[in-house]
PDB file of C-alpha atoms in Angstrom:
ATOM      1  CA  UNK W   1     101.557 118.998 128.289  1.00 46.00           C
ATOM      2  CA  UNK W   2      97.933 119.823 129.670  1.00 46.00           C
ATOM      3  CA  UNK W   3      96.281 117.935 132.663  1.00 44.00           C
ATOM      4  CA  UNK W   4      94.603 115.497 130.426  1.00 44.00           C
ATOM      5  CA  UNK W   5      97.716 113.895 129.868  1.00 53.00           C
ATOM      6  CA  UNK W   6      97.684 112.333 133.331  1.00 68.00           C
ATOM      7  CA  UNK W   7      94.207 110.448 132.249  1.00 82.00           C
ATOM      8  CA  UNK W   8      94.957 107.046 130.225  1.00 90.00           C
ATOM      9  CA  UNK W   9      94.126 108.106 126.779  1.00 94.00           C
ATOM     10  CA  UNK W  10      91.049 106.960 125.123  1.00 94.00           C
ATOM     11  CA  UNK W  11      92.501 104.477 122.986  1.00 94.00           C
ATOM     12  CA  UNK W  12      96.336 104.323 121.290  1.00 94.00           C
ATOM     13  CA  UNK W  13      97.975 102.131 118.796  1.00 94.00           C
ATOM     14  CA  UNK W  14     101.522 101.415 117.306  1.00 93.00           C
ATOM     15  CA  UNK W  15     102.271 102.781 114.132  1.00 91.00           C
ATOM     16  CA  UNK W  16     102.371  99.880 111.317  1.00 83.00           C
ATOM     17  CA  UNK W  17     105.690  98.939 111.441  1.00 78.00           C
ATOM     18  CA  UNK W  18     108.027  98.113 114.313  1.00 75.00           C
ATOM     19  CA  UNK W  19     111.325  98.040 111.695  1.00 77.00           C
ATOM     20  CA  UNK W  20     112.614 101.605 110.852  1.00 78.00           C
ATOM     21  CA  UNK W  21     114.918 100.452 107.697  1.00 86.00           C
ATOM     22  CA  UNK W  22     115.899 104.203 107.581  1.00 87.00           C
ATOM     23  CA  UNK W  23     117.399 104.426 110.649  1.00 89.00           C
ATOM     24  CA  UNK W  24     118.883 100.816 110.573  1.00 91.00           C
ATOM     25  CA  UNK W  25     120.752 101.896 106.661  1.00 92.00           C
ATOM     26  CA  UNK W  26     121.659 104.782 108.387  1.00 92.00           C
ATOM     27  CA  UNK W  27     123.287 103.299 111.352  1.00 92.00           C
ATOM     28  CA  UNK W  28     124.973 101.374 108.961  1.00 93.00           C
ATOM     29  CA  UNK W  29     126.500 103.834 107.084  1.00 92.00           C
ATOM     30  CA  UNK W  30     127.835 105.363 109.472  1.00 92.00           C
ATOM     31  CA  UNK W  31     129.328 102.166 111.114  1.00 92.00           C
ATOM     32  CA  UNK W  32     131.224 101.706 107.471  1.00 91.00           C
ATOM     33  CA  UNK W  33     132.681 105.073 107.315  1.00 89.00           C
ATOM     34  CA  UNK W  34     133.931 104.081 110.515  1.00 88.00           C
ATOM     35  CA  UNK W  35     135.117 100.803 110.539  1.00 88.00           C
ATOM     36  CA  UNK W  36     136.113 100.266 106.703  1.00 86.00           C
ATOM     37  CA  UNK W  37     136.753 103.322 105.265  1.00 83.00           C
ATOM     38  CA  UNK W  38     137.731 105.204 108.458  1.00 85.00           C
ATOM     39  CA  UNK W  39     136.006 108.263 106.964  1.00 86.00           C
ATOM     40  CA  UNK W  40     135.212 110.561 109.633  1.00 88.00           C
ATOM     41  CA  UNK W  41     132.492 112.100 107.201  1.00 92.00           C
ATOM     42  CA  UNK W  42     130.619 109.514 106.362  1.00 91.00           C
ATOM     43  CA  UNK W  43     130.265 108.743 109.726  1.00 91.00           C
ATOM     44  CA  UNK W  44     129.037 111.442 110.473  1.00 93.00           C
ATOM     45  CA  UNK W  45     126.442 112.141 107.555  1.00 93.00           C
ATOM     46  CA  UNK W  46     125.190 108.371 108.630  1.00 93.00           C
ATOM     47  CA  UNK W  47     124.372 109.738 112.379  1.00 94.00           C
ATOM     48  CA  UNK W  48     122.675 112.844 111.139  1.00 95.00           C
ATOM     49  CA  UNK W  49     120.589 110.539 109.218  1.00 94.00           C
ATOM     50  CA  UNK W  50     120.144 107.971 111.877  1.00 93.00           C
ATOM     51  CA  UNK W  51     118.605 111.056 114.125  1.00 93.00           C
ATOM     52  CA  UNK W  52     116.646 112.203 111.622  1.00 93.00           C
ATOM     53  CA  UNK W  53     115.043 108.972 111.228  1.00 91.00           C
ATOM     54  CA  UNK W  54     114.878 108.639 115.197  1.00 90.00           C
ATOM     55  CA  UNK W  55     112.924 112.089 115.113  1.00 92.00           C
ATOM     56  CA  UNK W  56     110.733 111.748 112.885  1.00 91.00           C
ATOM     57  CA  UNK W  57     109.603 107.957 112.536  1.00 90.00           C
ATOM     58  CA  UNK W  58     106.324 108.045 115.214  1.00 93.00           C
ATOM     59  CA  UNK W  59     106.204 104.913 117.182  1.00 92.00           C
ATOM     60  CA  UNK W  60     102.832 105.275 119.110  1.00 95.00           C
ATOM     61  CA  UNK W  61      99.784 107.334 117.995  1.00 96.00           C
ATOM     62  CA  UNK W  62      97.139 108.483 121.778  1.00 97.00           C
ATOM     63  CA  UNK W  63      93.710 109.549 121.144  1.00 97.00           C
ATOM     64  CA  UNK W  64      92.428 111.702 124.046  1.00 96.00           C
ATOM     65  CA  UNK W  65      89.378 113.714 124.936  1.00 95.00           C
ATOM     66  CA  UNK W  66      90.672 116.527 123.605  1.00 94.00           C
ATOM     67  CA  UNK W  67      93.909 116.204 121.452  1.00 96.00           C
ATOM     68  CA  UNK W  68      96.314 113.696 119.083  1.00 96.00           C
ATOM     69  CA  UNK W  69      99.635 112.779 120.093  1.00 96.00           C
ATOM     70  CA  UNK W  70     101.909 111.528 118.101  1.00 96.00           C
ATOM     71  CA  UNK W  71     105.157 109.952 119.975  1.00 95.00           C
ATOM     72  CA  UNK W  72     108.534 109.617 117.654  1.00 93.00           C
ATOM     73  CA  UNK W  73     111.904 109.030 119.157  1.00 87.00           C
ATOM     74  CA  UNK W  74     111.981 110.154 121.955  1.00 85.00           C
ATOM     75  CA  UNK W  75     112.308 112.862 122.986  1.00 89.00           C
ATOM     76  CA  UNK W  76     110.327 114.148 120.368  1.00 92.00           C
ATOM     77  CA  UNK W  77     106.000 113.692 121.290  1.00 94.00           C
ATOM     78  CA  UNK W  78     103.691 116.010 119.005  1.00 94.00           C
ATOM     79  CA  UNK W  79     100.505 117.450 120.459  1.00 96.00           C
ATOM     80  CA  UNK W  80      97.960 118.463 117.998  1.00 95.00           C
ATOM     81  CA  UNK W  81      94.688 119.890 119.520  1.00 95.00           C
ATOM     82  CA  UNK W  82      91.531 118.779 117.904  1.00 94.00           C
ATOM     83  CA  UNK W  83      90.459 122.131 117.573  1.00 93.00           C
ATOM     84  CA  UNK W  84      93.622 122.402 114.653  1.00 93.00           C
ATOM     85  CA  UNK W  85      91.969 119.348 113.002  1.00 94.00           C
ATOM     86  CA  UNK W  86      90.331 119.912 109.985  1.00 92.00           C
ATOM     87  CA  UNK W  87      89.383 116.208 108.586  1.00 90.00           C
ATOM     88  CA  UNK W  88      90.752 113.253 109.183  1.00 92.00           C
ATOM     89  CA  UNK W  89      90.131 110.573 106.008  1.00 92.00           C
ATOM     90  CA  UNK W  90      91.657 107.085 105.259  1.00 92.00           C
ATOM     91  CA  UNK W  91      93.959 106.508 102.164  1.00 92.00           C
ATOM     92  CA  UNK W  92      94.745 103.126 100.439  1.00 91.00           C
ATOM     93  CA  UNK W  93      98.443 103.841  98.548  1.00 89.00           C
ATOM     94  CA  UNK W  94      99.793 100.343  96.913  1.00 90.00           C
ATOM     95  CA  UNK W  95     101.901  99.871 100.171  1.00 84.00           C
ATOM     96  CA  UNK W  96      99.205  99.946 102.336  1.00 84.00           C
ATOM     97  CA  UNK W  97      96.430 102.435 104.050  1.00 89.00           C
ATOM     98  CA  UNK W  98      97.117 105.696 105.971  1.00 93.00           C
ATOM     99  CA  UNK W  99      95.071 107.862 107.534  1.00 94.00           C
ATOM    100  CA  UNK W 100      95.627 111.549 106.466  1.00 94.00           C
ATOM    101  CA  UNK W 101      95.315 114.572 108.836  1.00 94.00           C
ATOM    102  CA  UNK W 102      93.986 117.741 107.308  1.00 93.00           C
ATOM    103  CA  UNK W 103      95.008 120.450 109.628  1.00 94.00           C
ATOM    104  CA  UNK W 104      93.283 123.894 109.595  1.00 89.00           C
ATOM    105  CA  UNK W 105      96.822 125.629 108.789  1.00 86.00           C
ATOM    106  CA  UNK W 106      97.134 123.981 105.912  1.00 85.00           C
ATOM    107  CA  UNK W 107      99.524 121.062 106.966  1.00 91.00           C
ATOM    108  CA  UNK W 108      98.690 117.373 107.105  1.00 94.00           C
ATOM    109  CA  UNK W 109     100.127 114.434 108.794  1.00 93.00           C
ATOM    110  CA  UNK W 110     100.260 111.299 107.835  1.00 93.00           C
ATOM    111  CA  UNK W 111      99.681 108.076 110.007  1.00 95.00           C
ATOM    112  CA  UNK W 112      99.846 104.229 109.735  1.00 94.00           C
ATOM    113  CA  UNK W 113      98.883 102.881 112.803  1.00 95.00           C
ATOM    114  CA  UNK W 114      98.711  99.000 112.879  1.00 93.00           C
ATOM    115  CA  UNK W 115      94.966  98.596 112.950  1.00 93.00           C
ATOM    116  CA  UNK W 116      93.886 101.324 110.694  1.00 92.00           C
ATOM    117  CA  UNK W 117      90.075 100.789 111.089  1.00 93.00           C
ATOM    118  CA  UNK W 118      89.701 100.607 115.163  1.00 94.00           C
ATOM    119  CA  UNK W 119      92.154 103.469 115.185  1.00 95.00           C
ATOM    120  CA  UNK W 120      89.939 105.753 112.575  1.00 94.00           C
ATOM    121  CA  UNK W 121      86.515 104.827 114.524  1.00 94.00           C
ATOM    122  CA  UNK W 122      88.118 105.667 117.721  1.00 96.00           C
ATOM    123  CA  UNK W 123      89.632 108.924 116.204  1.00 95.00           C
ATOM    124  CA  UNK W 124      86.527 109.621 114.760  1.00 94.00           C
ATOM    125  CA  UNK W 125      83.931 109.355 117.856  1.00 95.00           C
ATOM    126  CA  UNK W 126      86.679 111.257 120.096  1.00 95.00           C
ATOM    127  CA  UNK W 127      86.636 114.315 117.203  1.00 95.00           C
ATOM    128  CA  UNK W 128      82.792 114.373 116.678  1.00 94.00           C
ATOM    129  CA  UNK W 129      82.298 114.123 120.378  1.00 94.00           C
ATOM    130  CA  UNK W 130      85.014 117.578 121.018  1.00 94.00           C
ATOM    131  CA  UNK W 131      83.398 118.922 118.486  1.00 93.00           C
ATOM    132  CA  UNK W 132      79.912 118.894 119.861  1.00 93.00           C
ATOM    133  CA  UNK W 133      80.650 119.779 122.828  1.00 92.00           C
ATOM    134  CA  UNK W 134      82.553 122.512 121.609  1.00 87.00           C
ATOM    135  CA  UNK W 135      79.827 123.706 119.211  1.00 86.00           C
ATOM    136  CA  UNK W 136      82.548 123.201 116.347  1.00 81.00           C
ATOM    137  CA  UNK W 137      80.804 122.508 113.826  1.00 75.00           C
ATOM    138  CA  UNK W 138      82.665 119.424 111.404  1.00 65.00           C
ATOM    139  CA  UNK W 139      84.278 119.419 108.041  1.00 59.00           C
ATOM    140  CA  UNK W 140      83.730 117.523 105.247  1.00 53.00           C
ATOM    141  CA  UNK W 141      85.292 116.490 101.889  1.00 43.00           C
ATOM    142  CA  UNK W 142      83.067 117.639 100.153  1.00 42.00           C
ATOM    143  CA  UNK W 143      82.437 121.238 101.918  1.00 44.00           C
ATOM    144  CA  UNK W 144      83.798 123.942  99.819  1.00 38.00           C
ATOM    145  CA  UNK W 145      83.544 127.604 101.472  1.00 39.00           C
ATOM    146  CA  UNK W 146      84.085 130.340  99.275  1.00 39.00           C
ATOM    147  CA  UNK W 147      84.941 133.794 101.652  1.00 38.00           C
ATOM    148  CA  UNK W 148      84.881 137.354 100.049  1.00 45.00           C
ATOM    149  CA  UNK W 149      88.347 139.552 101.286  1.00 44.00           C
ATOM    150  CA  UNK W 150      87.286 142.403 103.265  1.00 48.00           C
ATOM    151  CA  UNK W 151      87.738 145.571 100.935  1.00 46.00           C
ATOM    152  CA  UNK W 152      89.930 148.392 102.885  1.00 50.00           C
ATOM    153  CA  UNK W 153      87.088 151.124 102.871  1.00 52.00           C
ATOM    154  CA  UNK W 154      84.882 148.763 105.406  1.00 47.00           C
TER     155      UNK W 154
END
């Protein structure tokens, strides 16, 4: 991790939900193929699923100066430098709002903290302000560049 880390992070927040049903059906599982059907295979397939979950449910979202991160189970923690970060933009889904992370790879994230406004102001302000300083200049939705491919001969 860099030496920001060791600063307290400009703001943080849970993700939206403290139950991980996944993990707990999982769990479960593999306590049955244990206990009542004494199936060493289904106990198994229910840990693998368990760790999954563990892995890759995030429990805490950090804003800093510079960078995202993004803390599952531990031990996993995901770094994402804001110079990666294409746009971030809110979502509202039928079970609720996200915020969506475009990345400029291609990838996205996905992430629910628990108060989803506070959380997208404070992401926002930290971005624009690396940005600025950084001379990046910011994305938006409704940006569209169109780049000519460099013919061999040049």
């Amino acid at each position: 991790m860099s030496m920001q880390q060791d600063k307290p992070p400009i703001h943080f927040d849970r993700h939206g939900s403290n139950f991980n049903f996944n993990l707990i059906l999982a769990l479960a599982v593999a306590a049955i193929g244990i206990l009542l059907i004494q199936e060493p295979m289904i106990a198994v397939i229910g840990l693998a699923f368990a760790a999954f979950a563990w892995l890759t449910t995030p429990s805490i979202y950090y804003i800093y100066p510079d960078h995202l991160v993004i803390a599952y189970g531990r031990p996993r923690v995901r770094r994402v430098s804001f110079q990666n970060i294409n746009q971030v933009q809110p979502i509202m889904l039928p079970f609720g709002s996200r915020l969506i992370v475009s990345l400029h790879r291609g990838g996205r994230l996905m992430m629910q903290p628990r108060d989803i406004d506070g959380f997208s102001s404070q992401f926002h302000t930290a971005l624009e302000s690396f940005r600025s300083e950084h001379g990046i200049r910011s994305a938006s939705a409704e940006e569209v560049v169109d780049v000519e491919p460099e013919s061999p001969d040049q």
